[in-house]
Structures are given as structure tokens and as C-alpha cells.
PDB file of C-alpha atoms in Angstrom:
ATOM      1  CA  ASP A  22      99.050 134.579 226.550  1.00 59.00           C
ATOM      2  CA  PHE A  23     100.458 133.555 229.799  1.00 62.00           C
ATOM      3  CA  ASN A  24      97.645 134.556 231.765  1.00 66.00           C
ATOM      4  CA  MET A  25      95.150 132.705 229.845  1.00 68.00           C
ATOM      5  CA  VAL A  26      97.346 129.553 229.792  1.00 68.00           C
ATOM      6  CA  ALA A  27      98.071 129.659 233.559  1.00 67.00           C
ATOM      7  CA  GLN A  28      94.462 129.191 234.215  1.00 70.00           C
ATOM      8  CA  SER A  29      94.697 125.526 233.010  1.00 68.00           C
ATOM      9  CA  ASP A  30      94.981 122.574 235.494  1.00 70.00           C
ATOM     10  CA  HIS A  31      97.693 121.078 233.247  1.00 70.00           C
ATOM     11  CA  ALA A  32      99.818 123.853 233.097  1.00 74.00           C
ATOM     12  CA  TYR A  33     103.282 124.110 234.751  1.00 72.00           C
ATOM     13  CA  TYR A  34     105.312 127.377 234.400  1.00 72.00           C
ATOM     14  CA  THR A  35     108.213 129.365 235.802  1.00 68.00           C
ATOM     15  CA  SER A  36     107.661 133.318 235.742  1.00 68.00           C
ATOM     16  CA  ASP A  37     106.438 134.747 232.620  1.00 70.00           C
ATOM     17  CA  ASP A  38     108.937 133.053 230.412  1.00 83.00           C
ATOM     18  CA  LEU A  39     107.974 129.494 230.073  1.00 85.00           C
ATOM     19  CA  CYS A  40     104.661 127.636 230.094  1.00 85.00           C
ATOM     20  CA  VAL A  41     104.287 123.754 229.489  1.00 84.00           C
ATOM     21  CA  VAL A  42     100.627 122.602 228.980  1.00 82.00           C
ATOM     22  CA  THR A  43     100.679 118.748 229.267  1.00 78.00           C
ATOM     23  CA  ARG A  44      97.351 118.167 227.750  1.00 77.00           C
ATOM     24  CA  PHE A  45      94.595 120.232 225.792  1.00 74.00           C
ATOM     25  CA  SER A  46      91.524 119.027 224.307  1.00 67.00           C
ATOM     26  CA  PRO A  47      88.714 120.175 221.878  1.00 62.00           C
ATOM     27  CA  HIS A  48      87.108 121.843 224.817  1.00 56.00           C
ATOM     28  CA  HIS A  49      89.594 124.541 224.718  1.00 56.00           C
ATOM     29  CA  ASP A  50      88.231 127.785 223.501  1.00 59.00           C
ATOM     30  CA  PHE A  51      90.973 128.994 220.783  1.00 62.00           C
ATOM     31  CA  ARG A  52      90.477 132.641 219.682  1.00 68.00           C
ATOM     32  CA  SER A  53      92.056 134.700 216.939  1.00 80.00           C
ATOM     33  CA  ILE A  54      95.376 135.794 218.388  1.00 83.00           C
ATOM     34  CA  ARG A  55      98.914 137.194 217.435  1.00 81.00           C
ATOM     35  CA  MET A  56     101.467 135.401 219.109  1.00 82.00           C
ATOM     36  CA  GLY A  57     103.936 137.725 221.150  1.00 80.00           C
ATOM     37  CA  ASP A  58     106.222 134.753 221.942  1.00 84.00           C
ATOM     38  CA  LEU A  59     106.782 131.225 220.413  1.00 88.00           C
ATOM     39  CA  LEU A  60     104.352 128.486 220.698  1.00 90.00           C
ATOM     40  CA  LEU A  61     104.899 124.776 219.966  1.00 91.00           C
ATOM     41  CA  VAL A  62     101.763 122.625 219.652  1.00 92.00           C
ATOM     42  CA  PHE A  63     102.211 119.021 219.804  1.00 92.00           C
ATOM     43  CA  CYS A  64      99.445 116.737 218.198  1.00 92.00           C
ATOM     44  CA  HIS A  65      99.330 113.267 219.825  1.00 91.00           C
ATOM     45  CA  LYS A  66      96.011 112.199 218.457  1.00 90.00           C
ATOM     46  CA  GLY A  67      93.241 113.301 216.155  1.00 92.00           C
ATOM     47  CA  ARG A  68      93.538 116.185 213.756  1.00 92.00           C
ATOM     48  CA  MET A  69      93.544 119.949 213.712  1.00 91.00           C
ATOM     49  CA  ARG A  70      93.196 122.708 211.090  1.00 92.00           C
ATOM     50  CA  LEU A  71      94.018 126.198 211.446  1.00 91.00           C
ATOM     51  CA  SER A  72      95.182 129.358 209.757  1.00 92.00           C
ATOM     52  CA  LEU A  73      98.592 130.989 210.281  1.00 90.00           C
ATOM     53  CA  ASN A  74      98.821 134.580 208.850  1.00 84.00           C
ATOM     54  CA  GLY A  75      95.947 133.748 206.582  1.00 86.00           C
ATOM     55  CA  ARG A  76      97.455 130.396 205.378  1.00 88.00           C
ATOM     56  CA  GLU A  77      95.672 127.200 206.084  1.00 92.00           C
ATOM     57  CA  HIS A  78      97.525 124.302 207.670  1.00 93.00           C
ATOM     58  CA  ARG A  79      96.655 121.009 208.968  1.00 94.00           C
ATOM     59  CA  LEU A  80      98.188 118.772 211.733  1.00 93.00           C
ATOM     60  CA  GLY A  81      97.633 114.907 212.282  1.00 94.00           C
ATOM     61  CA  SER A  82      98.730 112.463 214.831  1.00 93.00           C
ATOM     62  CA  THR A  83     102.487 112.868 215.808  1.00 92.00           C
ATOM     63  CA  ASP A  84     102.821 116.344 214.102  1.00 93.00           C
ATOM     64  CA  LEU A  85     104.198 119.448 215.553  1.00 92.00           C
ATOM     65  CA  LEU A  86     103.318 123.034 214.869  1.00 93.00           C
ATOM     66  CA  ILE A  87     105.862 125.803 215.367  1.00 91.00           C
ATOM     67  CA  CYS A  88     104.356 129.315 215.507  1.00 90.00           C
ATOM     68  CA  LEU A  89     106.991 131.919 215.717  1.00 84.00           C
ATOM     69  CA  PRO A  90     106.458 135.248 217.251  1.00 80.00           C
ATOM     70  CA  SER A  91     104.172 137.500 215.633  1.00 79.00           C
ATOM     71  CA  THR A  92     102.336 134.914 213.955  1.00 85.00           C
ATOM     72  CA  LEU A  93      98.632 135.357 213.593  1.00 87.00           C
ATOM     73  CA  ILE A  94      96.624 132.355 214.501  1.00 89.00           C
ATOM     74  CA  SER A  95      92.993 132.167 213.536  1.00 89.00           C
ATOM     75  CA  ASP A  96      90.095 129.757 212.186  1.00 89.00           C
ATOM     76  CA  VAL A  97      91.347 126.734 214.753  1.00 88.00           C
ATOM     77  CA  GLU A  98      89.042 123.656 214.273  1.00 89.00           C
ATOM     78  CA  GLN A  99      89.938 120.214 216.084  1.00 89.00           C
ATOM     79  CA  SER A 100      88.656 116.616 215.540  1.00 91.00           C
ATOM     80  CA  ALA A 101      86.625 115.414 218.530  1.00 89.00           C
ATOM     81  CA  ASP A 102      89.450 112.982 219.358  1.00 90.00           C
ATOM     82  CA  CYS A 103      92.158 115.669 219.328  1.00 90.00           C
ATOM     83  CA  GLU A 104      94.715 115.537 222.114  1.00 89.00           C
ATOM     84  CA  GLY A 105      98.149 117.157 222.448  1.00 89.00           C
ATOM     85  CA  GLY A 106     100.264 119.684 224.501  1.00 87.00           C
ATOM     86  CA  MET A 107     101.559 123.003 224.055  1.00 87.00           C
ATOM     87  CA  VAL A 108     104.750 125.108 225.196  1.00 88.00           C
ATOM     88  CA  PHE A 109     104.890 128.703 225.430  1.00 88.00           C
ATOM     89  CA  ILE A 110     108.312 130.246 225.339  1.00 88.00           C
ATOM     90  CA  SER A 111     108.954 134.040 225.608  1.00 85.00           C
ATOM     91  CA  LYS A 112     111.212 135.795 223.070  1.00 80.00           C
ATOM     92  CA  GLN A 113     113.440 136.929 225.911  1.00 80.00           C
ATOM     93  CA  LEU A 114     114.099 133.457 226.979  1.00 83.00           C
ATOM     94  CA  LEU A 115     114.571 132.219 223.778  1.00 80.00           C
ATOM     95  CA  GLU A 116     117.351 134.855 223.050  1.00 75.00           C
ATOM     96  CA  ASN A 117     119.021 134.237 226.303  1.00 75.00           C
ATOM     97  CA  SER A 118     118.985 130.626 225.647  1.00 76.00           C
ATOM     98  CA  PHE A 119     120.282 130.698 221.926  1.00 72.00           C
ATOM     99  CA  ARG A 120     122.178 133.826 221.753  1.00 63.00           C
ATOM    100  CA  ASN A 121     125.314 132.067 219.917  1.00 58.00           C
ATOM    101  CA  ALA A 122     123.301 129.688 217.960  1.00 60.00           C
ATOM    102  CA  TYR A 123     123.701 131.236 214.792  1.00 54.00           C
ATOM    103  CA  ASN A 124     123.285 127.825 212.882  1.00 59.00           C
ATOM    104  CA  LEU A 125     119.334 127.973 213.703  1.00 66.00           C
ATOM    105  CA  PHE A 126     118.910 130.992 211.649  1.00 65.00           C
ATOM    106  CA  ASP A 127     118.370 129.105 208.408  1.00 64.00           C
ATOM    107  CA  LYS A 128     116.088 126.621 210.142  1.00 71.00           C
ATOM    108  CA  CYS A 129     113.939 129.561 211.460  1.00 72.00           C
ATOM    109  CA  LEU A 130     113.384 130.932 207.800  1.00 69.00           C
ATOM    110  CA  TYR A 131     112.563 127.396 206.841  1.00 74.00           C
ATOM    111  CA  ILE A 132     110.223 126.919 209.674  1.00 80.00           C
ATOM    112  CA  SER A 133     108.285 130.369 208.912  1.00 77.00           C
ATOM    113  CA  GLU A 134     107.411 128.825 205.724  1.00 76.00           C
ATOM    114  CA  ASN A 135     106.749 125.270 206.709  1.00 83.00           C
ATOM    115  CA  PRO A 136     105.458 125.551 210.323  1.00 89.00           C
ATOM    116  CA  VAL A 137     104.220 121.874 210.639  1.00 90.00           C
ATOM    117  CA  ILE A 138     106.581 119.270 211.225  1.00 89.00           C
ATOM    118  CA  HIS A 139     105.900 115.428 211.093  1.00 88.00           C
ATOM    119  CA  LEU A 140     107.836 113.814 213.992  1.00 88.00           C
ATOM    120  CA  GLY A 141     106.438 110.464 213.662  1.00 86.00           C
ATOM    121  CA  GLU A 142     106.169 108.056 216.658  1.00 88.00           C
ATOM    122  CA  ALA A 143     110.108 107.874 217.493  1.00 86.00           C
ATOM    123  CA  GLY A 144     110.331 111.599 217.038  1.00 85.00           C
ATOM    124  CA  LEU A 145     107.402 112.559 219.378  1.00 86.00           C
ATOM    125  CA  GLN A 146     108.430 109.902 221.929  1.00 87.00           C
ATOM    126  CA  SER A 147     112.003 111.524 222.150  1.00 87.00           C
ATOM    127  CA  SER A 148     110.711 114.947 222.054  1.00 86.00           C
ATOM    128  CA  SER A 149     108.185 114.204 224.785  1.00 84.00           C
ATOM    129  CA  LEU A 150     110.880 112.809 227.133  1.00 87.00           C
ATOM    130  CA  CYS A 151     113.045 115.817 226.889  1.00 86.00           C
ATOM    131  CA  PHE A 152     109.826 118.136 227.575  1.00 85.00           C
ATOM    132  CA  GLN A 153     108.808 115.862 230.498  1.00 85.00           C
ATOM    133  CA  ALA A 154     112.104 116.319 232.283  1.00 86.00           C
ATOM    134  CA  LEU A 155     111.780 120.267 231.620  1.00 85.00           C
ATOM    135  CA  ARG A 156     108.290 120.007 232.963  1.00 83.00           C
ATOM    136  CA  GLU A 157     109.302 118.085 236.113  1.00 84.00           C
ATOM    137  CA  LYS A 158     112.298 120.662 236.702  1.00 84.00           C
ATOM    138  CA  ILE A 159     109.969 123.537 236.263  1.00 83.00           C
ATOM    139  CA  ALA A 160     107.658 122.176 239.101  1.00 80.00           C
ATOM    140  CA  GLN A 161     110.646 121.940 241.494  1.00 81.00           C
ATOM    141  CA  THR A 162     110.606 125.647 242.268  1.00 76.00           C
ATOM    142  CA  GLU A 163     112.476 125.555 245.630  1.00 79.00           C
ATOM    143  CA  ARG A 164     115.479 123.709 244.107  1.00 80.00           C
ATOM    144  CA  PRO A 165     118.871 125.527 243.698  1.00 86.00           C
ATOM    145  CA  TYR A 166     120.005 126.624 240.502  1.00 86.00           C
ATOM    146  CA  GLN A 167     116.480 125.996 238.987  1.00 83.00           C
ATOM    147  CA  LYS A 168     116.581 128.616 236.413  1.00 81.00           C
ATOM    148  CA  GLU A 169     119.808 127.618 235.069  1.00 85.00           C
ATOM    149  CA  ILE A 170     118.799 124.236 234.906  1.00 87.00           C
ATOM    150  CA  VAL A 171     115.643 124.932 233.174  1.00 85.00           C
ATOM    151  CA  THR A 172     117.574 127.075 230.467  1.00 84.00           C
ATOM    152  CA  LEU A 173     119.769 124.081 229.655  1.00 87.00           C
ATOM    153  CA  LEU A 174     116.989 121.570 229.538  1.00 88.00           C
ATOM    154  CA  LEU A 175     115.249 124.109 226.962  1.00 87.00           C
ATOM    155  CA  ARG A 176     118.369 124.183 224.792  1.00 85.00           C
ATOM    156  CA  ALA A 177     118.287 120.270 225.055  1.00 87.00           C
ATOM    157  CA  CYS A 178     114.760 120.089 223.940  1.00 87.00           C
ATOM    158  CA  PHE A 179     115.210 122.466 220.961  1.00 85.00           C
ATOM    159  CA  PHE A 180     118.173 120.585 219.642  1.00 85.00           C
ATOM    160  CA  GLU A 181     116.258 117.542 219.883  1.00 86.00           C
ATOM    161  CA  LEU A 182     113.552 119.129 217.660  1.00 84.00           C
ATOM    162  CA  MET A 183     116.056 120.501 215.437  1.00 82.00           C
ATOM    163  CA  GLY A 184     117.508 116.770 215.018  1.00 81.00           C
ATOM    164  CA  CYS A 185     113.990 115.753 214.165  1.00 78.00           C
ATOM    165  CA  ILE A 186     113.454 118.561 211.314  1.00 75.00           C
ATOM    166  CA  ASP A 187     116.766 117.410 209.889  1.00 75.00           C
ATOM    167  CA  ALA A 188     116.371 113.881 209.841  1.00 68.00           C
ATOM    168  CA  GLN A 189     112.688 113.779 208.674  1.00 60.00           C
ATOM    169  CA  THR A 190     111.547 117.055 207.303  1.00 55.00           C
ATOM    170  CA  ILE A 191     114.215 119.003 205.497  1.00 56.00           C
ATOM    171  CA  SER A 192     114.906 117.400 202.298  1.00 55.00           C
ATOM    172  CA  ALA A 193     117.883 118.177 200.081  1.00 44.00           C
ATOM    173  CA  GLU A 194     115.547 120.377 197.963  1.00 51.00           C
ATOM    174  CA  ALA A 195     114.497 122.298 201.061  1.00 52.00           C
ATOM    175  CA  HIS A 196     118.216 122.910 201.945  1.00 52.00           C
ATOM    176  CA  ALA A 197     118.564 124.221 198.442  1.00 52.00           C
ATOM    177  CA  ARG A 198     116.180 126.763 199.081  1.00 55.00           C
ATOM    178  CA  LYS A 199     116.901 130.154 197.487  1.00 61.00           C
ATOM    179  CA  PHE A 200     117.710 132.575 200.246  1.00 64.00           C
ATOM    180  CA  SER A 201     117.460 136.180 199.387  1.00 77.00           C
ATOM    181  CA  GLN A 202     120.719 138.196 199.173  1.00 83.00           C
ATOM    182  CA  GLY A 203     119.905 139.796 202.254  1.00 84.00           C
ATOM    183  CA  GLU A 204     119.200 136.534 204.104  1.00 82.00           C
ATOM    184  CA  ARG A 205     122.506 135.040 202.947  1.00 84.00           C
ATOM    185  CA  LEU A 206     124.512 138.448 203.904  1.00 89.00           C
ATOM    186  CA  VAL A 207     123.023 138.191 207.448  1.00 88.00           C
ATOM    187  CA  LYS A 208     123.637 134.437 207.720  1.00 83.00           C
ATOM    188  CA  GLU A 209     127.328 134.952 206.899  1.00 86.00           C
ATOM    189  CA  PHE A 210     127.523 138.168 209.393  1.00 88.00           C
ATOM    190  CA  LEU A 211     126.056 135.701 212.319  1.00 82.00           C
ATOM    191  CA  LYS A 212     128.289 133.214 211.358  1.00 79.00           C
ATOM    192  CA  MET A 213     131.362 135.442 211.684  1.00 83.00           C
ATOM    193  CA  LEU A 214     129.959 136.792 215.026  1.00 80.00           C
ATOM    194  CA  GLY A 215     129.476 133.101 216.302  1.00 70.00           C
ATOM    195  CA  THR A 216     132.873 131.619 215.176  1.00 69.00           C
ATOM    196  CA  ASP A 217     135.305 134.560 215.644  1.00 62.00           C
ATOM    197  CA  GLU A 218     137.050 134.055 219.085  1.00 64.00           C
ATOM    198  CA  VAL A 219     137.916 137.678 219.272  1.00 65.00           C
ATOM    199  CA  LYS A 220     134.993 140.061 218.286  1.00 68.00           C
ATOM    200  CA  GLN A 221     135.536 143.286 216.610  1.00 76.00           C
ATOM    201  CA  ARG A 222     133.576 146.055 217.948  1.00 80.00           C
ATOM    202  CA  PHE A 223     132.737 148.000 214.873  1.00 89.00           C
ATOM    203  CA  VAL A 224     130.472 147.390 211.978  1.00 92.00           C
ATOM    204  CA  THR A 225     133.000 148.621 209.695  1.00 92.00           C
ATOM    205  CA  ASP A 226     135.255 145.589 210.211  1.00 91.00           C
ATOM    206  CA  TYR A 227     132.718 143.102 209.489  1.00 92.00           C
ATOM    207  CA  ALA A 228     131.200 145.047 206.636  1.00 92.00           C
ATOM    208  CA  SER A 229     134.679 145.218 205.020  1.00 92.00           C
ATOM    209  CA  ARG A 230     135.019 141.320 205.333  1.00 91.00           C
ATOM    210  CA  LEU A 231     131.486 141.144 203.785  1.00 92.00           C
ATOM    211  CA  CYS A 232     132.495 143.469 200.766  1.00 93.00           C
ATOM    212  CA  VAL A 233     129.480 145.726 201.735  1.00 94.00           C
ATOM    213  CA  THR A 234     129.214 149.193 203.289  1.00 94.00           C
ATOM    214  CA  PRO A 235     128.417 149.475 207.044  1.00 93.00           C
ATOM    215  CA  LYS A 236     125.025 151.225 206.373  1.00 93.00           C
ATOM    216  CA  TYR A 237     124.012 148.458 203.964  1.00 94.00           C
ATOM    217  CA  LEU A 238     124.787 145.579 206.627  1.00 93.00           C
ATOM    218  CA  SER A 239     123.036 147.393 209.128  1.00 92.00           C
ATOM    219  CA  ALA A 240     120.135 147.967 207.081  1.00 92.00           C
ATOM    220  CA  VAL A 241     119.841 144.444 205.789  1.00 92.00           C
ATOM    221  CA  CYS A 242     120.199 143.116 209.455  1.00 89.00           C
ATOM    222  CA  LYS A 243     117.497 145.370 210.694  1.00 88.00           C
ATOM    223  CA  ASN A 244     115.052 144.235 207.897  1.00 87.00           C
ATOM    224  CA  VAL A 245     115.688 140.516 208.145  1.00 82.00           C
ATOM    225  CA  THR A 246     116.003 140.155 211.870  1.00 80.00           C
ATOM    226  CA  GLY A 247     114.746 143.383 213.533  1.00 79.00           C
ATOM    227  CA  LYS A 248     118.189 144.232 214.927  1.00 83.00           C
ATOM    228  CA  THR A 249     120.835 146.351 213.516  1.00 89.00           C
ATOM    229  CA  ALA A 250     124.297 145.041 212.989  1.00 90.00           C
ATOM    230  CA  ALA A 251     125.698 147.075 215.958  1.00 91.00           C
ATOM    231  CA  GLU A 252     122.880 145.507 218.106  1.00 86.00           C
ATOM    232  CA  TRP A 253     123.863 141.985 216.967  1.00 85.00           C
ATOM    233  CA  ILE A 254     127.756 142.745 217.836  1.00 85.00           C
ATOM    234  CA  ASP A 255     126.852 144.147 221.265  1.00 83.00           C
ATOM    235  CA  GLU A 256     124.559 141.126 221.949  1.00 73.00           C
ATOM    236  CA  PHE A 257     127.588 138.513 220.953  1.00 74.00           C
TER     237      PHE A 257
END
């Protein structure tokens, strides 16, 4: 909720797309809320316990919580010494920043099941440096090309986090997770869109290469990602 976050003395934000809270404490009044956008919670110190979509999760020192859009957050409890920061990012800004990053699709599936990432001291420090640069640029509201620079810095922050996930969290067993048939199909479809230099306009072209019907491809895309195959083609 950008209006609620903007009331904090520690919040830096640009329009309604991005908000960085540099520090929160147990004095924050967390309510049950369904996220409309993406939320990152960095736990620098202490402990947190909360429920995401009815499933309990715990955060300790140097942990990161990633709440994807539409996540229901409830039953938040914090230790007396809990300290950390938060980043709110709108879905629109995410799509604009990562519209060709098809390789993040499998990581989003992993994060939906494993939202707590242990960064460790080194991972937290490197991620904090990236977000510090982002926060400082957001505060420079009168500088030229500020929006473009913020978008590029956001991409850098996210790939830094993805590197931490790869190096410290996603084991070989996690990579071997069994994706559903639909998830594998969508992943291959997005990979085609991301790697083809010349984009084909019609769903039939991609469906033929994937050995499925256009109707089936579009239905599976809609079910897995919320967008039809044609909408993905138009976006790319």
C-alpha cells in the first residue's frame, strides 16, 4: 500500500511505482493485507514470523522475504530487536523493467514456494549497496533521465538478488523440481520469444514449433501467467 508506506519518515519513493523504506521496527503496525504489487523485506537483525497465503514462514538475521503480487500476508510477529528494510515495486514497473527476462520465469516459480531466502552477511551487504544506490537516485528528483536510471538500477538490484539465490539457496535438488507440463510449455514459449531475433506475429507459428494447438498454448499461458499467448507476443 503505497499511501501507507509514504507516511513513513524513512520512505523514499518515485511516483506510485517504487518505494524504499530504509528502516522498520516492531513499532510498525502490520495488518493482514493482500499485496497488489511486489514486496521485498530485508531482515537485518532479530526475527520475524508471518503467514503467506495461510502458510507460516520465519525470517532470521540476514534473511530476505519475497512476496509476489497477490500474496496474502497475515499474522505478522516480530522480536523486540527486529530491524530491517522494505522495498515496494509495482507490477507495471516490474513488467517494464524485465519484459525480456524470460530466464526469471523458473525462479519466480521457485520463489512462490520458497519465499524466504537466506542471503548471509555477504549477500545482504552486496544487495544493500545496490539498493542504497537506487534509493539515492530516487531522492534526486530534479536530475535528468532519473526515471531511466532508476529502471536500470532496479534491474541491477534484481539480478544481484538472483545471483544470491543461485549461489546460496537453489540447490541441485531445487533445480530438478518437477515443473508441470503447462509450466514447461510456457517456459519454452517465453524462451522462443526471448531468443528469436525476428518475432512471428501469430500464435500458430509458435504452437506449431511446440507441437501443440494454438488454442491449447493460449489457454495454458493464461492459466500459468495470467496472459494469453497473443498478449505475450504483442508485449515482446
